mmCIF file of C-alpha atoms in Angstrom:
data_model
loop_
_atom_site.group_PDB
_atom_site.id
_atom_site.type_symbol
_atom_site.label_atom_id
_atom_site.label_comp_id
_atom_site.label_asym_id
_atom_site.label_seq_id
_atom_site.Cartn_x
_atom_site.Cartn_y
_atom_site.Cartn_z
ATOM 1 C CA MET A 1 -76.540 -36.629 29.783
ATOM 2 C CA MET A 2 -78.547 -33.980 27.970
ATOM 3 C CA PRO A 3 -79.412 -30.757 29.828
ATOM 4 C CA LYS A 4 -82.802 -30.030 31.296
ATOM 5 C CA ARG A 5 -84.769 -27.316 29.504
ATOM 6 C CA ILE A 6 -86.278 -24.776 31.876
ATOM 7 C CA GLY A 7 -87.717 -21.286 31.735
ATOM 8 C CA ALA A 8 -85.747 -18.304 32.996
ATOM 9 C CA GLU A 9 -88.168 -17.958 35.894
ATOM 10 C CA ALA A 10 -87.026 -21.357 37.218
ATOM 11 C CA VAL A 11 -83.349 -20.412 37.529
ATOM 12 C CA PRO A 12 -83.623 -18.582 40.893
ATOM 13 C CA SER A 13 -84.835 -21.800 42.544
ATOM 14 C CA LEU A 14 -81.511 -23.445 41.636
ATOM 15 C CA LEU A 15 -79.571 -21.095 43.906
ATOM 16 C CA SER A 16 -79.081 -21.593 47.620
ATOM 17 C CA PRO A 17 -77.425 -19.479 50.349
ATOM 18 C CA GLY A 18 -73.643 -19.539 50.399
ATOM 19 C CA MET A 19 -73.176 -20.190 46.697
ATOM 20 C CA ARG A 20 -70.582 -18.476 44.514
ATOM 21 C CA VAL A 21 -72.296 -17.631 41.205
ATOM 22 C CA TYR A 22 -70.449 -16.440 38.094
ATOM 23 C CA VAL A 23 -72.517 -14.423 35.612
ATOM 24 C CA GLN A 24 -71.136 -13.706 32.163
ATOM 25 C CA GLY A 25 -70.699 -10.058 31.232
ATOM 26 C CA SER A 26 -69.979 -8.040 28.090
ATOM 27 C CA THR A 27 -72.410 -8.385 25.164
ATOM 28 C CA SER A 28 -73.194 -11.964 26.252
ATOM 29 C CA GLU A 29 -74.900 -10.983 29.501
ATOM 30 C CA PRO A 30 -77.763 -13.473 30.115
ATOM 31 C CA VAL A 31 -80.442 -10.805 30.415
ATOM 32 C CA ALA A 32 -83.499 -13.075 30.694
ATOM 33 C CA ILE A 33 -82.044 -14.954 33.657
ATOM 34 C CA LEU A 34 -80.916 -11.731 35.318
ATOM 35 C CA GLU A 35 -84.424 -10.340 35.030
ATOM 36 C CA ALA A 36 -85.757 -13.466 36.730
ATOM 37 C CA LEU A 37 -83.234 -13.050 39.554
ATOM 38 C CA ARG A 38 -84.174 -9.401 39.894
ATOM 39 C CA THR A 39 -87.871 -10.223 40.269
ATOM 40 C CA GLN A 40 -87.231 -13.046 42.774
ATOM 41 C CA PRO A 41 -84.912 -11.313 45.271
ATOM 42 C CA GLN A 42 -85.097 -14.009 47.945
ATOM 43 C CA ALA A 43 -83.130 -16.336 45.673
ATOM 44 C CA SER A 44 -80.054 -14.101 46.060
ATOM 45 C CA GLN A 45 -79.929 -14.311 49.845
ATOM 46 C CA GLN A 46 -76.263 -14.879 50.866
ATOM 47 C CA ILE A 47 -75.241 -15.353 47.227
ATOM 48 C CA HIS A 48 -71.789 -14.087 46.244
ATOM 49 C CA TYR A 49 -71.932 -13.039 42.591
ATOM 50 C CA LEU A 50 -68.819 -12.820 40.464
ATOM 51 C CA SER A 51 -68.770 -11.098 37.071
ATOM 52 C CA VAL A 52 -66.425 -9.359 34.650
ATOM 53 C CA VAL A 53 -68.700 -6.476 33.733
ATOM 54 C CA ILE A 54 -67.733 -4.074 30.959
ATOM 55 C CA PRO A 55 -68.488 -0.383 31.646
ATOM 56 C CA GLY A 56 -70.858 1.097 29.114
ATOM 57 C CA ILE A 57 -72.307 -2.335 28.297
ATOM 58 C CA ASN A 58 -73.274 -3.960 31.605
ATOM 59 C CA HIS A 59 -75.325 -2.100 34.223
ATOM 60 C CA THR A 60 -76.662 -4.807 36.544
ATOM 61 C CA ASP A 61 -75.848 -4.462 40.236
ATOM 62 C CA PHE A 62 -76.055 -8.055 41.449
ATOM 63 C CA ALA A 63 -75.466 -7.006 45.035
ATOM 64 C CA ALA A 64 -78.735 -5.040 44.913
ATOM 65 C CA PHE A 65 -80.812 -8.185 44.297
ATOM 66 C CA HIS A 66 -80.962 -8.887 48.036
ATOM 67 C CA GLU A 67 -79.737 -7.133 51.188
ATOM 68 C CA GLU A 68 -77.506 -10.149 51.925
ATOM 69 C CA ALA A 69 -76.154 -10.525 48.384
ATOM 70 C CA LYS A 70 -72.580 -9.595 47.502
ATOM 71 C CA MET A 71 -70.686 -9.080 44.283
ATOM 72 C CA THR A 72 -67.050 -9.152 43.215
ATOM 73 C CA THR A 73 -66.158 -7.029 40.195
ATOM 74 C CA PHE A 74 -62.992 -5.901 38.421
ATOM 75 C CA PHE A 75 -64.538 -2.758 36.918
ATOM 76 C CA MET A 76 -66.558 -0.046 38.615
ATOM 77 C CA THR A 77 -69.543 1.754 37.124
ATOM 78 C CA SER A 78 -72.023 4.250 38.541
ATOM 79 C CA ALA A 79 -74.532 1.377 38.824
ATOM 80 C CA PHE A 80 -72.514 -0.052 41.727
ATOM 81 C CA LYS A 81 -72.235 3.203 43.681
ATOM 82 C CA HIS A 82 -74.724 2.393 46.444
ATOM 83 C CA SER A 83 -73.785 -1.255 46.979
ATOM 84 C CA PHE A 84 -70.082 -0.303 47.022
ATOM 85 C CA ALA A 85 -70.800 2.304 49.710
ATOM 86 C CA GLN A 86 -72.541 -0.438 51.696
ATOM 87 C CA GLU A 87 -69.484 -2.704 51.263
ATOM 88 C CA LYS A 88 -71.587 -5.220 49.357
ATOM 89 C CA THR A 89 -69.660 -4.756 46.125
ATOM 90 C CA ILE A 90 -66.013 -5.817 46.254
ATOM 91 C CA PHE A 91 -63.804 -4.144 43.657
ATOM 92 C CA ILE A 92 -60.493 -5.860 42.830
ATOM 93 C CA PRO A 93 -58.129 -3.860 40.605
ATOM 94 C CA MET A 94 -56.355 -6.225 38.205
ATOM 95 C CA HIS A 95 -54.850 -6.364 34.764
ATOM 96 C CA PHE A 96 -57.262 -8.179 32.454
ATOM 97 C CA SER A 97 -54.835 -11.094 32.089
ATOM 98 C CA GLU A 98 -54.706 -11.493 35.868
ATOM 99 C CA ILE A 99 -58.500 -11.824 36.129
ATOM 100 C CA TYR A 100 -58.210 -15.060 34.170
ATOM 101 C CA THR A 101 -55.530 -16.268 36.594
ATOM 102 C CA TYR A 102 -57.680 -15.223 39.562
ATOM 103 C CA LEU A 103 -60.610 -17.285 38.279
ATOM 104 C CA ASP A 104 -58.335 -20.216 37.563
ATOM 105 C CA GLN A 105 -57.093 -20.196 41.151
ATOM 106 C CA LEU A 106 -60.587 -20.511 42.642
ATOM 107 C CA ASP A 107 -61.335 -23.940 44.086
ATOM 108 C CA SER A 108 -64.654 -24.060 42.278
ATOM 109 C CA ILE A 109 -67.641 -22.000 41.200
ATOM 110 C CA ASP A 110 -70.989 -23.337 42.350
ATOM 111 C CA VAL A 111 -73.054 -21.987 39.450
ATOM 112 C CA VAL A 112 -71.954 -20.515 36.125
ATOM 113 C CA ILE A 113 -74.549 -18.616 34.065
ATOM 114 C CA ILE A 114 -73.586 -17.895 30.465
ATOM 115 C CA GLN A 115 -75.123 -17.153 27.071
ATOM 116 C CA VAL A 116 -74.287 -19.172 23.947
ATOM 117 C CA SER A 117 -75.407 -19.689 20.369
ATOM 118 C CA GLN A 118 -77.867 -22.320 19.252
ATOM 119 C CA PRO A 119 -76.253 -25.738 18.692
ATOM 120 C CA ASP A 120 -74.988 -26.745 15.269
ATOM 121 C CA ALA A 121 -75.842 -29.999 13.514
ATOM 122 C CA GLN A 122 -73.331 -31.859 15.712
ATOM 123 C CA GLY A 123 -74.905 -30.531 18.911
ATOM 124 C CA TYR A 124 -72.202 -27.962 19.719
ATOM 125 C CA CYS A 125 -72.864 -24.377 20.764
ATOM 126 C CA SER A 126 -70.343 -21.606 20.268
ATOM 127 C CA ALA A 127 -69.310 -18.957 22.761
ATOM 128 C CA GLY A 128 -70.844 -16.387 20.436
ATOM 129 C CA VAL A 129 -69.527 -12.846 20.788
ATOM 130 C CA SER A 130 -67.759 -13.302 24.131
ATOM 131 C CA CYS A 131 -65.197 -16.035 24.674
ATOM 132 C CA ASP A 132 -62.978 -14.138 27.121
ATOM 133 C CA PHE A 133 -63.306 -16.176 30.353
ATOM 134 C CA MET A 134 -65.442 -19.038 29.104
ATOM 135 C CA PRO A 135 -62.887 -21.889 29.292
ATOM 136 C CA VAL A 136 -61.810 -21.250 32.869
ATOM 137 C CA VAL A 137 -65.296 -20.737 34.348
ATOM 138 C CA LEU A 138 -66.659 -23.852 32.618
ATOM 139 C CA ARG A 139 -63.755 -25.838 34.015
ATOM 140 C CA LYS A 140 -64.491 -24.605 37.545
ATOM 141 C CA ALA A 141 -68.300 -24.922 37.423
ATOM 142 C CA GLN A 142 -70.337 -27.355 39.476
ATOM 143 C CA ILE A 143 -73.568 -26.372 37.689
ATOM 144 C CA VAL A 144 -73.725 -24.703 34.258
ATOM 145 C CA ILE A 145 -76.840 -22.804 33.180
ATOM 146 C CA ALA A 146 -76.862 -21.492 29.614
ATOM 147 C CA GLU A 147 -79.129 -19.084 27.839
ATOM 148 C CA VAL A 148 -79.287 -20.455 24.308
ATOM 149 C CA ASN A 149 -80.101 -17.406 22.238
ATOM 150 C CA GLY A 150 -81.345 -17.611 18.676
ATOM 151 C CA HIS A 151 -79.892 -14.150 18.043
ATOM 152 C CA MET A 152 -76.393 -15.093 19.184
ATOM 153 C CA PRO A 153 -73.979 -15.482 16.263
ATOM 154 C CA HIS A 154 -72.267 -18.822 15.819
ATOM 155 C CA THR A 155 -68.573 -17.958 15.915
ATOM 156 C CA TYR A 156 -65.322 -19.811 15.476
ATOM 157 C CA GLY A 157 -62.256 -20.067 17.654
ATOM 158 C CA SER A 158 -61.166 -22.154 20.595
ATOM 159 C CA ILE A 159 -64.535 -22.877 22.194
ATOM 160 C CA ARG A 160 -67.100 -25.451 21.078
ATOM 161 C CA ILE A 161 -69.444 -26.509 23.858
ATOM 162 C CA SER A 162 -71.445 -29.701 23.661
ATOM 163 C CA LEU A 163 -75.012 -29.531 24.910
ATOM 164 C CA GLU A 164 -74.018 -32.318 27.293
ATOM 165 C CA HIS A 165 -71.756 -29.849 29.115
ATOM 166 C CA PHE A 166 -74.788 -27.890 30.322
ATOM 167 C CA ASP A 167 -76.934 -28.881 33.274
ATOM 168 C CA TYR A 168 -79.783 -26.527 32.334
ATOM 169 C CA ILE A 169 -80.587 -24.495 29.254
ATOM 170 C CA VAL A 170 -82.949 -21.575 28.888
ATOM 171 C CA GLU A 171 -84.010 -21.006 25.294
ATOM 172 C CA VAL A 172 -84.410 -17.296 24.522
ATOM 173 C CA GLU A 173 -84.845 -14.966 21.569
ATOM 174 C CA HIS A 174 -83.566 -11.499 22.371
ATOM 175 C CA PRO A 175 -81.247 -9.179 20.417
ATOM 176 C CA LEU A 176 -77.739 -8.507 21.632
ATOM 177 C CA PRO A 177 -76.841 -5.098 23.089
ATOM 178 C CA GLN A 178 -76.327 -2.523 20.362
ATOM 179 C CA ILE A 179 -73.278 -0.317 20.842
ATOM 180 C CA ALA A 180 -73.845 2.642 18.555
ATOM 181 C CA THR A 181 -70.990 4.121 16.538
ATOM 182 C CA LEU A 182 -69.987 7.450 18.064
ATOM 183 C CA SER A 183 -69.798 10.654 16.036
ATOM 184 C CA LEU A 184 -66.363 12.228 15.696
ATOM 185 C CA THR A 185 -65.574 15.822 16.573
ATOM 186 C CA PRO A 186 -62.896 17.772 14.652
ATOM 187 C CA GLU A 187 -60.528 17.221 17.593
ATOM 188 C CA LEU A 188 -61.011 13.450 17.418
ATOM 189 C CA VAL A 189 -60.444 13.547 13.671
ATOM 190 C CA ARG A 190 -57.085 15.264 14.230
ATOM 191 C CA ILE A 191 -56.103 12.646 16.798
ATOM 192 C CA GLY A 192 -56.907 9.969 14.225
ATOM 193 C CA GLN A 193 -54.775 11.723 11.617
ATOM 194 C CA TYR A 194 -51.745 11.975 13.904
ATOM 195 C CA ALA A 195 -52.050 8.434 15.245
ATOM 196 C CA ALA A 196 -52.378 6.979 11.748
ATOM 197 C CA THR A 197 -48.882 8.223 10.960
ATOM 198 C CA LEU A 198 -47.538 5.804 13.588
ATOM 199 C CA ILE A 199 -49.145 2.816 11.874
ATOM 200 C CA GLU A 200 -47.381 1.107 8.993
ATOM 201 C CA ASP A 201 -48.541 -1.333 6.314
ATOM 202 C CA GLY A 202 -48.525 -4.888 7.666
ATOM 203 C CA ASP A 203 -48.892 -3.922 11.335
ATOM 204 C CA THR A 204 -51.057 -5.991 13.675
ATOM 205 C CA LEU A 205 -53.310 -3.792 15.793
ATOM 206 C CA GLN A 206 -54.864 -3.911 19.228
ATOM 207 C CA PHE A 207 -57.302 -1.182 20.199
ATOM 208 C CA GLY A 208 -59.419 -0.267 23.165
ATOM 209 C CA VAL A 209 -63.002 0.958 23.286
ATOM 210 C CA GLY A 210 -64.434 4.430 22.899
ATOM 211 C CA SER A 211 -64.372 7.364 20.523
ATOM 212 C CA VAL A 212 -60.596 7.884 20.447
ATOM 213 C CA PRO A 213 -59.618 4.412 19.153
ATOM 214 C CA LEU A 214 -62.568 4.632 16.760
ATOM 215 C CA ALA A 215 -61.203 7.900 15.367
ATOM 216 C CA ILE A 216 -57.856 6.227 14.748
ATOM 217 C CA LEU A 217 -59.363 3.202 12.999
ATOM 218 C CA GLY A 218 -61.285 5.550 10.736
ATOM 219 C CA HIS A 219 -58.030 7.004 9.393
ATOM 220 C CA LEU A 220 -56.474 3.737 8.270
ATOM 221 C CA THR A 221 -58.215 3.509 4.894
ATOM 222 C CA GLU A 222 -54.959 4.128 3.001
ATOM 223 C CA LYS A 223 -53.045 1.381 4.832
ATOM 224 C CA GLN A 224 -52.492 -2.113 3.494
ATOM 225 C CA ASN A 225 -52.373 -5.654 4.888
ATOM 226 C CA LEU A 226 -53.169 -4.772 8.495
ATOM 227 C CA GLY A 227 -53.916 -7.487 11.023
ATOM 228 C CA ILE A 228 -55.898 -7.488 14.269
ATOM 229 C CA HIS A 229 -55.165 -9.127 17.620
ATOM 230 C CA SER A 230 -57.348 -7.437 20.230
ATOM 231 C CA GLY A 231 -59.399 -7.971 23.336
ATOM 232 C CA MET A 232 -62.465 -6.518 21.613
ATOM 233 C CA ILE A 233 -63.556 -5.567 18.105
ATOM 234 C CA CYS A 234 -66.159 -3.025 16.969
ATOM 235 C CA ASP A 235 -68.055 -2.034 13.817
ATOM 236 C CA ALA A 236 -65.050 -0.171 12.388
ATOM 237 C CA VAL A 237 -63.377 -3.529 11.826
ATOM 238 C CA VAL A 238 -66.079 -4.514 9.348
ATOM 239 C CA GLU A 239 -65.364 -1.478 7.204
ATOM 240 C CA LEU A 240 -61.618 -2.113 7.283
ATOM 241 C CA VAL A 241 -62.093 -5.722 6.192
ATOM 242 C CA GLU A 242 -64.594 -4.899 3.467
ATOM 243 C CA SER A 243 -62.294 -2.196 2.074
ATOM 244 C CA GLY A 244 -59.383 -4.639 1.986
ATOM 245 C CA VAL A 245 -57.281 -2.741 4.547
ATOM 246 C CA VAL A 246 -57.418 -5.580 7.099
ATOM 247 C CA ASN A 247 -56.626 -9.043 5.771
ATOM 248 C CA GLY A 248 -54.055 -10.362 8.242
ATOM 249 C CA SER A 249 -51.830 -11.522 5.407
ATOM 250 C CA GLN A 250 -48.651 -10.276 7.088
ATOM 251 C CA LYS A 251 -49.309 -11.601 10.596
ATOM 252 C CA SER A 252 -46.459 -13.712 11.891
ATOM 253 C CA ILE A 253 -48.943 -15.995 13.683
ATOM 254 C CA ASP A 254 -52.676 -16.535 13.107
ATOM 255 C CA ARG A 255 -52.113 -15.387 9.542
ATOM 256 C CA GLY A 256 -55.288 -14.290 7.791
ATOM 257 C CA LYS A 257 -57.232 -14.298 11.071
ATOM 258 C CA ILE A 258 -58.759 -11.576 13.219
ATOM 259 C CA VAL A 259 -58.202 -12.684 16.805
ATOM 260 C CA THR A 260 -60.433 -11.213 19.521
ATOM 261 C CA GLY A 261 -61.988 -12.054 22.856
ATOM 262 C CA MET A 262 -65.307 -10.297 22.325
ATOM 263 C CA ALA A 263 -67.339 -8.213 19.873
ATOM 264 C CA ALA A 264 -69.365 -5.152 20.814
ATOM 265 C CA GLY A 265 -71.226 -3.138 18.221
ATOM 266 C CA THR A 266 -74.330 -3.098 16.096
ATOM 267 C CA GLU A 267 -76.148 -5.829 14.223
ATOM 268 C CA ARG A 268 -73.772 -5.201 11.316
ATOM 269 C CA LEU A 269 -70.847 -6.452 13.409
ATOM 270 C CA TYR A 270 -72.768 -9.424 14.770
ATOM 271 C CA GLN A 271 -73.745 -10.504 11.279
ATOM 272 C CA PHE A 272 -70.135 -10.089 10.167
ATOM 273 C CA VAL A 273 -68.760 -12.477 12.811
ATOM 274 C CA HIS A 274 -71.548 -15.070 12.319
ATOM 275 C CA ARG A 275 -69.984 -18.199 10.795
ATOM 276 C CA ASN A 276 -67.043 -16.121 9.570
ATOM 277 C CA PRO A 277 -63.887 -18.281 9.590
ATOM 278 C CA MET A 278 -61.738 -15.142 9.366
ATOM 279 C CA VAL A 279 -62.690 -14.162 12.941
ATOM 280 C CA GLU A 280 -61.430 -16.320 15.799
ATOM 281 C CA PHE A 281 -62.712 -15.752 19.318
ATOM 282 C CA ARG A 282 -60.085 -16.735 21.859
ATOM 283 C CA PRO A 283 -59.962 -16.551 25.672
ATOM 284 C CA VAL A 284 -58.052 -13.935 27.654
ATOM 285 C CA SER A 285 -55.320 -16.499 28.296
ATOM 286 C CA TYR A 286 -54.508 -16.115 24.577
ATOM 287 C CA THR A 287 -55.555 -12.591 23.590
ATOM 288 C CA HIS A 288 -53.733 -10.987 26.529
ATOM 289 C CA SER A 289 -50.790 -13.398 26.699
ATOM 290 C CA LEU A 290 -47.336 -11.807 26.589
ATOM 291 C CA GLU A 291 -45.966 -15.022 25.103
ATOM 292 C CA VAL A 292 -48.436 -14.772 22.234
ATOM 293 C CA MET A 293 -47.899 -11.064 21.632
ATOM 294 C CA LYS A 294 -44.144 -11.592 21.611
ATOM 295 C CA GLN A 295 -44.640 -13.698 18.479
ATOM 296 C CA LEU A 296 -46.571 -10.949 16.682
ATOM 297 C CA ASP A 297 -44.166 -8.855 14.637
ATOM 298 C CA SER A 298 -45.016 -5.142 14.377
ATOM 299 C CA PHE A 299 -47.682 -5.332 17.067
ATOM 300 C CA VAL A 300 -49.214 -1.910 17.771
ATOM 301 C CA SER A 301 -51.223 -1.219 20.927
ATOM 302 C CA ILE A 302 -53.756 1.656 20.783
ATOM 303 C CA ASN A 303 -55.442 2.763 23.998
ATOM 304 C CA SER A 304 -56.859 5.868 25.640
ATOM 305 C CA ALA A 305 -56.713 7.608 28.998
ATOM 306 C CA ILE A 306 -58.305 10.216 31.238
ATOM 307 C CA GLU A 307 -55.122 12.208 31.840
ATOM 308 C CA VAL A 308 -51.339 12.023 31.577
ATOM 309 C CA ASP A 309 -48.857 13.929 33.718
ATOM 310 C CA LEU A 310 -45.525 15.425 32.681
ATOM 311 C CA PHE A 311 -43.667 12.412 34.068
ATOM 312 C CA GLY A 312 -45.566 10.225 31.585
ATOM 313 C CA GLN A 313 -47.797 8.543 34.171
ATOM 314 C CA VAL A 314 -51.189 7.542 32.766
ATOM 315 C CA ASN A 315 -54.495 7.660 34.640
ATOM 316 C CA ALA A 316 -57.120 5.681 32.757
ATOM 317 C CA GLU A 317 -59.606 4.947 35.542
ATOM 318 C CA THR A 318 -60.258 7.721 38.072
ATOM 319 C CA ILE A 319 -61.815 11.191 37.881
ATOM 320 C CA HIS A 320 -61.397 13.438 40.951
ATOM 321 C CA GLY A 321 -60.511 10.340 42.943
ATOM 322 C CA VAL A 322 -63.646 8.423 41.912
ATOM 323 C CA GLN A 323 -63.123 5.023 40.279
ATOM 324 C CA TYR A 324 -64.545 4.638 36.765
ATOM 325 C CA GLY A 325 -63.971 1.338 35.013
ATOM 326 C CA GLY A 326 -60.800 -0.520 35.868
ATOM 327 C CA THR A 327 -57.239 -1.227 34.823
ATOM 328 C CA GLY A 328 -58.384 -3.520 32.020
ATOM 329 C CA GLY A 329 -55.947 -4.785 29.410
ATOM 330 C CA GLN A 330 -54.063 -1.556 28.702
ATOM 331 C CA VAL A 331 -50.838 -2.569 30.421
ATOM 332 C CA ASP A 332 -51.043 -6.141 29.118
ATOM 333 C CA PHE A 333 -51.045 -4.887 25.544
ATOM 334 C CA ILE A 334 -48.502 -2.101 26.068
ATOM 335 C CA ARG A 335 -46.028 -4.591 27.513
ATOM 336 C CA GLY A 336 -46.886 -7.076 24.759
ATOM 337 C CA SER A 337 -46.079 -4.477 22.113
ATOM 338 C CA ARG A 338 -42.713 -3.852 23.743
ATOM 339 C CA LEU A 339 -41.845 -7.548 23.430
ATOM 340 C CA SER A 340 -42.880 -7.567 19.775
ATOM 341 C CA SER A 341 -40.255 -7.083 17.075
ATOM 342 C CA LYS A 342 -40.861 -3.525 15.775
ATOM 343 C CA GLY A 343 -43.789 -3.195 18.187
ATOM 344 C CA ARG A 344 -45.169 0.169 19.276
ATOM 345 C CA SER A 345 -47.736 1.485 21.741
ATOM 346 C CA MET A 346 -49.702 4.687 21.927
ATOM 347 C CA ILE A 347 -51.996 6.350 24.431
ATOM 348 C CA ALA A 348 -54.346 8.739 22.612
ATOM 349 C CA LEU A 349 -56.544 11.286 24.375
ATOM 350 C CA LEU A 350 -58.165 14.661 23.891
ATOM 351 C CA ALA A 351 -55.974 17.465 25.253
ATOM 352 C CA THR A 352 -58.797 19.001 27.305
ATOM 353 C CA ALA A 353 -61.937 18.100 29.250
ATOM 354 C CA ALA A 354 -64.920 20.026 30.610
ATOM 355 C CA SER A 355 -65.533 21.949 27.381
ATOM 356 C CA GLY A 356 -61.915 22.983 27.125
ATOM 357 C CA THR A 357 -61.620 24.350 30.660
ATOM 358 C CA ARG A 358 -59.402 21.580 32.052
ATOM 359 C CA SER A 359 -56.179 20.193 30.650
ATOM 360 C CA ARG A 360 -55.790 16.423 30.387
ATOM 361 C CA ILE A 361 -52.036 16.924 30.295
ATOM 362 C CA VAL A 362 -51.262 17.797 33.916
ATOM 363 C CA THR A 363 -48.107 18.648 35.789
ATOM 364 C CA GLN A 364 -48.472 15.768 38.203
ATOM 365 C CA LEU A 365 -51.302 13.358 38.938
ATOM 366 C CA SER A 366 -53.121 14.642 41.999
ATOM 367 C CA SER A 367 -53.428 12.856 45.326
ATOM 368 C CA GLY A 368 -55.997 10.050 45.098
ATOM 369 C CA THR A 369 -55.472 9.594 41.365
ATOM 370 C CA ILE A 370 -54.603 6.076 40.267
ATOM 371 C CA VAL A 371 -51.618 5.385 38.028
ATOM 372 C CA SER A 372 -52.962 2.867 35.508
ATOM 373 C CA THR A 373 -49.820 2.721 33.366
ATOM 374 C CA ALA A 374 -46.382 3.524 34.738
ATOM 375 C CA ARG A 375 -44.203 6.121 33.069
ATOM 376 C CA THR A 376 -41.644 3.426 32.277
ATOM 377 C CA ASP A 377 -44.186 1.584 30.094
ATOM 378 C CA VAL A 378 -45.369 4.565 28.046
ATOM 379 C CA GLN A 379 -44.131 5.163 24.500
ATOM 380 C CA PHE A 380 -46.253 7.558 22.391
ATOM 381 C CA ILE A 381 -48.806 10.047 23.733
ATOM 382 C CA VAL A 382 -51.110 11.426 21.033
ATOM 383 C CA THR A 383 -53.497 14.384 21.259
ATOM 384 C CA GLU A 384 -55.134 16.588 18.643
ATOM 385 C CA TYR A 385 -52.005 18.778 18.883
ATOM 386 C CA GLY A 386 -49.466 16.144 17.915
ATOM 387 C CA ILE A 387 -47.373 13.206 19.073
ATOM 388 C CA ALA A 388 -45.096 13.063 22.114
ATOM 389 C CA ASP A 389 -42.489 10.325 21.760
ATOM 390 C CA LEU A 390 -41.259 9.455 25.269
ATOM 391 C CA ARG A 391 -38.884 6.687 24.263
ATOM 392 C CA ASN A 392 -35.445 7.060 25.880
ATOM 393 C CA LYS A 393 -36.303 10.581 27.033
ATOM 394 C CA SER A 394 -34.992 12.236 30.206
ATOM 395 C CA LEU A 395 -37.371 13.798 32.709
ATOM 396 C CA GLY A 396 -36.980 17.225 31.139
ATOM 397 C CA GLU A 397 -37.323 15.930 27.589
ATOM 398 C CA ARG A 398 -40.508 14.050 28.526
ATOM 399 C CA ALA A 399 -42.062 17.138 30.047
ATOM 400 C CA GLU A 400 -41.115 19.264 27.043
ATOM 401 C CA ALA A 401 -42.620 16.757 24.607
ATOM 402 C CA LEU A 402 -45.848 16.476 26.597
ATOM 403 C CA ILE A 403 -46.279 20.225 27.020
ATOM 404 C CA ALA A 404 -45.978 20.508 23.231
ATOM 405 C CA VAL A 405 -49.076 18.312 22.736
ATOM 406 C CA ALA A 406 -51.135 20.014 25.461
ATOM 407 C CA ALA A 407 -53.736 22.599 24.478
ATOM 408 C CA PRO A 408 -51.863 25.864 23.733
ATOM 409 C CA VAL A 409 -53.805 27.835 26.354
ATOM 410 C CA PHE A 410 -52.434 25.562 29.115
ATOM 411 C CA ARG A 411 -48.819 25.384 27.961
ATOM 412 C CA PRO A 412 -47.532 28.479 29.858
ATOM 413 C CA GLU A 413 -49.035 27.239 33.120
ATOM 414 C CA LEU A 414 -47.638 23.724 32.608
ATOM 415 C CA THR A 415 -44.198 25.158 31.829
ATOM 416 C CA ALA A 416 -44.224 27.380 34.925
ATOM 417 C CA LYS A 417 -45.302 24.530 37.194
ATOM 418 C CA TRP A 418 -42.695 22.219 35.732
ATOM 419 C CA ASP A 419 -40.000 24.825 36.321
ATOM 420 C CA ALA A 420 -41.169 25.053 39.936
ATOM 421 C CA HIS A 421 -40.840 21.260 40.219
ATOM 422 C CA LYS A 422 -37.280 21.434 38.944
ATOM 423 C CA ARG A 423 -36.350 24.119 41.475
ATOM 424 C CA MET A 424 -37.817 21.950 44.235
ATOM 425 C CA TRP A 425 -35.606 19.044 43.164
#
């Protein structure tokens, strides 16, 4: 049966109290439908929204639509501050791979709201720039409502969705979110230079989001035959492909393919992935799978953090005890790189914060600070002052290596505090 075509303003009438409603996040957020829900607040009475929002991209507080609405999220942003304080937003810390499992274990989802590309000649839409959780939520859905966006690229991978799979479609024409390329400071440039020395020709890369991974990608222009297997790709990938640096020719699986779960960037990136057979969008059950990463020889994980202590513990999600973002896929990929033959992982971060007045290399994570990645998972720590290799290091050797990549002005204090720790032991 073909879907019914409706306007976005008609979607709120399809909801009823007590429903569990999944709304797609990332760069595929169905913005026209969300605006309709925002302007018709009564429709969200006793609705429990569920969404995998991405900080920096998604800013909609679903729990604010109605005083009796709730929301479950796996990442925190400042947009959720008030509803979280009111206990209307439920934050569940999880590895990205476990979110997929969590969704798969739900009995059902009453309504799933997604955004897809226009159908091809055979009547199939693609997942566009965000495939991450699409298979599992479609499998669990009782009702599927799709924004069919003329601006959404038609992409390849594991998801082709027949129009018959949708109950309702809302035809829209709006551009995708534009994630501007960040400018690089001299400190970020130095981080990129150091990190690039850990990457070899033929490696397959995973990278997180933000200025630090971007700085590293920008220093790979002299490398050859790199591959990509990542949860997300950005504009820098386009440059690496066009320059011939990334071709995937040495990948042990998915040879010649860029594998990703989502794309977030500018129109240049979205045009690049449109009908590009080199780029395959796969769900989290594949991109974040340890079994898959184990098959990728020379798999290198590149991520960032807020601070690292002298034990090697990584905090990537709290500042002064306040939750920002979530655990994400950092640990998934770090552990995947460890299973890979000749795999490596690095955490790269600026050595200081607050205009140089606070060290990001700290003696010990303070009370209330979350450990995102355990010390036993960490391999390389990279700052603008060098590389700390923590592999097979004792407690003292770890501390010494990390102090050496801290900002010089903080090294005496870190050394003195570490010595005090040792005396306490």
